JSON list of C-alpha atoms in Angstrom, two decimals:
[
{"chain": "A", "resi": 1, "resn": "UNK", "atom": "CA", "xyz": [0.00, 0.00, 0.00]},
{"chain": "A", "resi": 2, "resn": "UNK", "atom": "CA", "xyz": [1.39, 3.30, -1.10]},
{"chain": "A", "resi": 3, "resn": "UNK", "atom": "CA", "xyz": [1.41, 5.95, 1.65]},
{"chain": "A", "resi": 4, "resn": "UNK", "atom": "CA", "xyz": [0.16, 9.59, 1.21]},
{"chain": "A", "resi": 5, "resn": "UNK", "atom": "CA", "xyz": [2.76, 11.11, 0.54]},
{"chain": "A", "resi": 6, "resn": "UNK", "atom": "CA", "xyz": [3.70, 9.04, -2.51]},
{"chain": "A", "resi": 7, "resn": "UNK", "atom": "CA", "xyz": [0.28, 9.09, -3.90]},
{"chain": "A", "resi": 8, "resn": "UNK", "atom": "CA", "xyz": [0.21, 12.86, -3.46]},
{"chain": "A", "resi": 9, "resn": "UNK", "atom": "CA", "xyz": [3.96, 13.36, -5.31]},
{"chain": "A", "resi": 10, "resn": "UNK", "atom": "CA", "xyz": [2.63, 10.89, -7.76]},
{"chain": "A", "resi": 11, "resn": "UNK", "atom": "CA", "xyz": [-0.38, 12.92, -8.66]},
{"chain": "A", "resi": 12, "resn": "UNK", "atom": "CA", "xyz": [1.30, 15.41, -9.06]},
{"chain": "A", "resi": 13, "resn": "UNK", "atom": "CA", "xyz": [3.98, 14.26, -11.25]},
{"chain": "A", "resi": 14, "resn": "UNK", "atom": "CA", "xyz": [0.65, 12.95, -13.37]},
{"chain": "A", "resi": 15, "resn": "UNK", "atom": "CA", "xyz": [-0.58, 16.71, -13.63]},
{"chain": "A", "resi": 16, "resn": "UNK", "atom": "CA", "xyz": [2.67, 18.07, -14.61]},
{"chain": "A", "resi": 17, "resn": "UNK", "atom": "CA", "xyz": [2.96, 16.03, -17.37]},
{"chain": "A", "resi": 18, "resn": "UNK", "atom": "CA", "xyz": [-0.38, 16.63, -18.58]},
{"chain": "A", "resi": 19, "resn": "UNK", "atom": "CA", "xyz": [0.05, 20.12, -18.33]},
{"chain": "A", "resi": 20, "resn": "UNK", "atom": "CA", "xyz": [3.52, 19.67, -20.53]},
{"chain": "A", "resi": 21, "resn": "UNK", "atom": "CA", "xyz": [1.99, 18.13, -22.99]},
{"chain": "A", "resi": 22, "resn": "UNK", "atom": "CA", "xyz": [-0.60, 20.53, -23.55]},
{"chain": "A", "resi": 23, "resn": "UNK", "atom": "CA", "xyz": [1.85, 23.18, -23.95]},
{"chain": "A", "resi": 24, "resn": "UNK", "atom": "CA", "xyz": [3.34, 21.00, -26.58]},
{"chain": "A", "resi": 25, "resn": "UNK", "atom": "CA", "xyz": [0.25, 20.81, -28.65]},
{"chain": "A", "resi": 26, "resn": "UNK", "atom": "CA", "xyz": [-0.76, 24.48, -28.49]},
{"chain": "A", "resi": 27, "resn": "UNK", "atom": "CA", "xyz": [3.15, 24.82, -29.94]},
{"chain": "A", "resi": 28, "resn": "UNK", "atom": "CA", "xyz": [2.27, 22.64, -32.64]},
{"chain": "A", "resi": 29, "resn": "UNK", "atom": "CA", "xyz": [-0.85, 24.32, -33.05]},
{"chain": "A", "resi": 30, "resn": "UNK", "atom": "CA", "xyz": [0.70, 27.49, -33.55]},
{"chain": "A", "resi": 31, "resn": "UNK", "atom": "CA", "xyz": [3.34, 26.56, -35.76]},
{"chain": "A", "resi": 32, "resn": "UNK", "atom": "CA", "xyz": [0.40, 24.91, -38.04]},
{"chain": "A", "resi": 33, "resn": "UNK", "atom": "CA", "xyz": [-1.22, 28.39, -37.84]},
{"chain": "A", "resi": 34, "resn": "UNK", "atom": "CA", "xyz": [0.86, 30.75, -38.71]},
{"chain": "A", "resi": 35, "resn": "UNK", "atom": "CA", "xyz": [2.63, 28.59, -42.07]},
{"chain": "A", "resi": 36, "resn": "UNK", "atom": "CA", "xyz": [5.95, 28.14, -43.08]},
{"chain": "A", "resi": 37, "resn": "UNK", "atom": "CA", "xyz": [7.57, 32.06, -43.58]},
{"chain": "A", "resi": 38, "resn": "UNK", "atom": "CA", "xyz": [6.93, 32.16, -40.16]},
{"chain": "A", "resi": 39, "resn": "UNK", "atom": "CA", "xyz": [7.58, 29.56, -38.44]},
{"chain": "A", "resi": 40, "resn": "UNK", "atom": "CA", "xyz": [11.22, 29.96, -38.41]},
{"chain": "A", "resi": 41, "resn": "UNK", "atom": "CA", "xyz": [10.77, 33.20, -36.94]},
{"chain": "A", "resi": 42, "resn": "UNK", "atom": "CA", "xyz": [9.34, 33.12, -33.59]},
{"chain": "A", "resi": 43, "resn": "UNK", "atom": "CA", "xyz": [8.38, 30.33, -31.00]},
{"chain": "A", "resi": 44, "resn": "UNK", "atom": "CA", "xyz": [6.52, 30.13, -28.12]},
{"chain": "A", "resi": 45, "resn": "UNK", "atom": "CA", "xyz": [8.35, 31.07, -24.85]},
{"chain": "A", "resi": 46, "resn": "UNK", "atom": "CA", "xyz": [5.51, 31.24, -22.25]},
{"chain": "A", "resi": 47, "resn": "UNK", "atom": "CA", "xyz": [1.95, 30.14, -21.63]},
{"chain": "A", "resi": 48, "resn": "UNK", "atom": "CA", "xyz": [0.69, 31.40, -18.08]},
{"chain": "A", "resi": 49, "resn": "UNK", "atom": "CA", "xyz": [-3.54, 31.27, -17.72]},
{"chain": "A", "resi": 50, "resn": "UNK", "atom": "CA", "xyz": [-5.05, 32.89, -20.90]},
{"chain": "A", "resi": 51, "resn": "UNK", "atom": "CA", "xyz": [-1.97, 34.37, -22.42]},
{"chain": "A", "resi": 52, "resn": "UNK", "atom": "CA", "xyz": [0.75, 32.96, -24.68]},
{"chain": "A", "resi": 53, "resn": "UNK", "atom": "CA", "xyz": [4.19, 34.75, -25.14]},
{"chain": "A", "resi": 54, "resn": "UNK", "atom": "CA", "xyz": [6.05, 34.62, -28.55]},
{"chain": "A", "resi": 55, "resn": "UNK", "atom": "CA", "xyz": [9.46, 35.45, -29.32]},
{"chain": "A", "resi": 56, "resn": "UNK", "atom": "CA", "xyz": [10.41, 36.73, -32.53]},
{"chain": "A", "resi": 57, "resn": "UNK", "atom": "CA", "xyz": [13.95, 36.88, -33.98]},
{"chain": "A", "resi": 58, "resn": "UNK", "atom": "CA", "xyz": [13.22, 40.51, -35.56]},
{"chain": "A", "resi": 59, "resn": "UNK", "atom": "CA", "xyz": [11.15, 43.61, -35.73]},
{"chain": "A", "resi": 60, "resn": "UNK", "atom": "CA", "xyz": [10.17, 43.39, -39.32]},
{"chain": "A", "resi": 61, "resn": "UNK", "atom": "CA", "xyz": [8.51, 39.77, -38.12]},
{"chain": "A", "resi": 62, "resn": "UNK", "atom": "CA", "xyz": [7.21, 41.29, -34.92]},
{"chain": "A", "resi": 63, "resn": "UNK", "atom": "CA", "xyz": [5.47, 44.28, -37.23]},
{"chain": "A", "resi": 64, "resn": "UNK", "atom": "CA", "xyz": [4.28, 41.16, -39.16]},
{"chain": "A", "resi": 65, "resn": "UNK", "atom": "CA", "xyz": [2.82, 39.51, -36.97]},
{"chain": "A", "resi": 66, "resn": "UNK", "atom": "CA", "xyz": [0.95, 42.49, -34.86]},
{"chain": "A", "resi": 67, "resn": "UNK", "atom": "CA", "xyz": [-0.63, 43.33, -37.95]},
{"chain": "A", "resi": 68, "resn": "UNK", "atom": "CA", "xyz": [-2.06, 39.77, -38.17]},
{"chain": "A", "resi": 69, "resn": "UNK", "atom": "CA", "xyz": [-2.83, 39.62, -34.35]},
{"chain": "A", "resi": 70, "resn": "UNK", "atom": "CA", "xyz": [-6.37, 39.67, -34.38]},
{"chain": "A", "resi": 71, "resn": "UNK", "atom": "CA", "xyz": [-6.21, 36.67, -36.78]},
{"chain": "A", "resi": 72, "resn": "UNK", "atom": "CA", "xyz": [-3.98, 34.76, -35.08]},
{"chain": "A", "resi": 73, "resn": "UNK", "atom": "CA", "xyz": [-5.77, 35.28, -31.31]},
{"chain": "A", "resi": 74, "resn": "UNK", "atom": "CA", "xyz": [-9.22, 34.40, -33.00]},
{"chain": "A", "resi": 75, "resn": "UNK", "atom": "CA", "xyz": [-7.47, 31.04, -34.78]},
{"chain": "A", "resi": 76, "resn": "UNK", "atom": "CA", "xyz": [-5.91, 30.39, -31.39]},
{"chain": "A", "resi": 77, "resn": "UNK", "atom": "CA", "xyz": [-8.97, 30.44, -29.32]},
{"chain": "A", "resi": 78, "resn": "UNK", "atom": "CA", "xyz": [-10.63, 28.40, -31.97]},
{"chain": "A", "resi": 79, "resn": "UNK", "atom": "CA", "xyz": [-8.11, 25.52, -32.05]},
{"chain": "A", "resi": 80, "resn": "UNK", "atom": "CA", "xyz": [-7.48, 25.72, -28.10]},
{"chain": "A", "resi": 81, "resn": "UNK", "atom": "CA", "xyz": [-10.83, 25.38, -27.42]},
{"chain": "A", "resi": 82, "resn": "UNK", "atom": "CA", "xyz": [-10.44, 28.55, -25.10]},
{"chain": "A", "resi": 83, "resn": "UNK", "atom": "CA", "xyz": [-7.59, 27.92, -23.62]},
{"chain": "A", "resi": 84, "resn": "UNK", "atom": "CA", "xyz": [-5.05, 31.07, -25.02]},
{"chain": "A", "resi": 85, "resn": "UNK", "atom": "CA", "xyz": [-7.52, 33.99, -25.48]},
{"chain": "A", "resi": 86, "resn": "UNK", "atom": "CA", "xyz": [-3.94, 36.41, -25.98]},
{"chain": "A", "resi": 87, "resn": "UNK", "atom": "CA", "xyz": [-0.81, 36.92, -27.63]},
{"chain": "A", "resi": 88, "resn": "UNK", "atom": "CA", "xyz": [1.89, 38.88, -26.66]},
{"chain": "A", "resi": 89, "resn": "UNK", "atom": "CA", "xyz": [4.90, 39.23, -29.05]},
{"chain": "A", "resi": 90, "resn": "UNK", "atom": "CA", "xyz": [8.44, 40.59, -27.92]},
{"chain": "A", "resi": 91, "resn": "UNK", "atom": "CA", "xyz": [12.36, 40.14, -29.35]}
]
């Protein structure tokens, strides 16, 4: 019989996981949204609640992409079910 603490560290291990992997597919989601030019461009360097953080290697793709923002957040929500509602984009 396992004892508390082992189920509890256990569980936990379980939700972190989870949680990875759903970070993974909203990255893969992204990358499948915003195409090719893109994609070798930016990534994704933070997801915290609503809001997903983007690098981008330049300012001519950061220009790029705020101009499509409004696209991309509404694709996002779409394919997240909910999940990332903004975008933030820095270099």
């Amino acid at each position: 019989m396992k004892r508390i603490g082992e189920i509890i560290r256990d569980l936990k291990i379980g939700i972190e996981k989870k949680d990875f992997a759903r970070n993974d597919d909203i990255e893969s989601i992204w990358f499948r949204i915003i195409g090719d030019e893109l994609k070798g461009h930016c990534y994704v360097s933070k997801i915290h609640k609503d809001t997903m953080v983007v690098k981008v290697d330049s300012s001519i793709y950061l220009s790029e992409l705020n101009f499509r923002k409004d696209k991309l957040v509404d694709a996002m929500k779409r394919e997240t079910g909910g999940r990332i509602r903004k975008i933030i984009f820095t270099i």
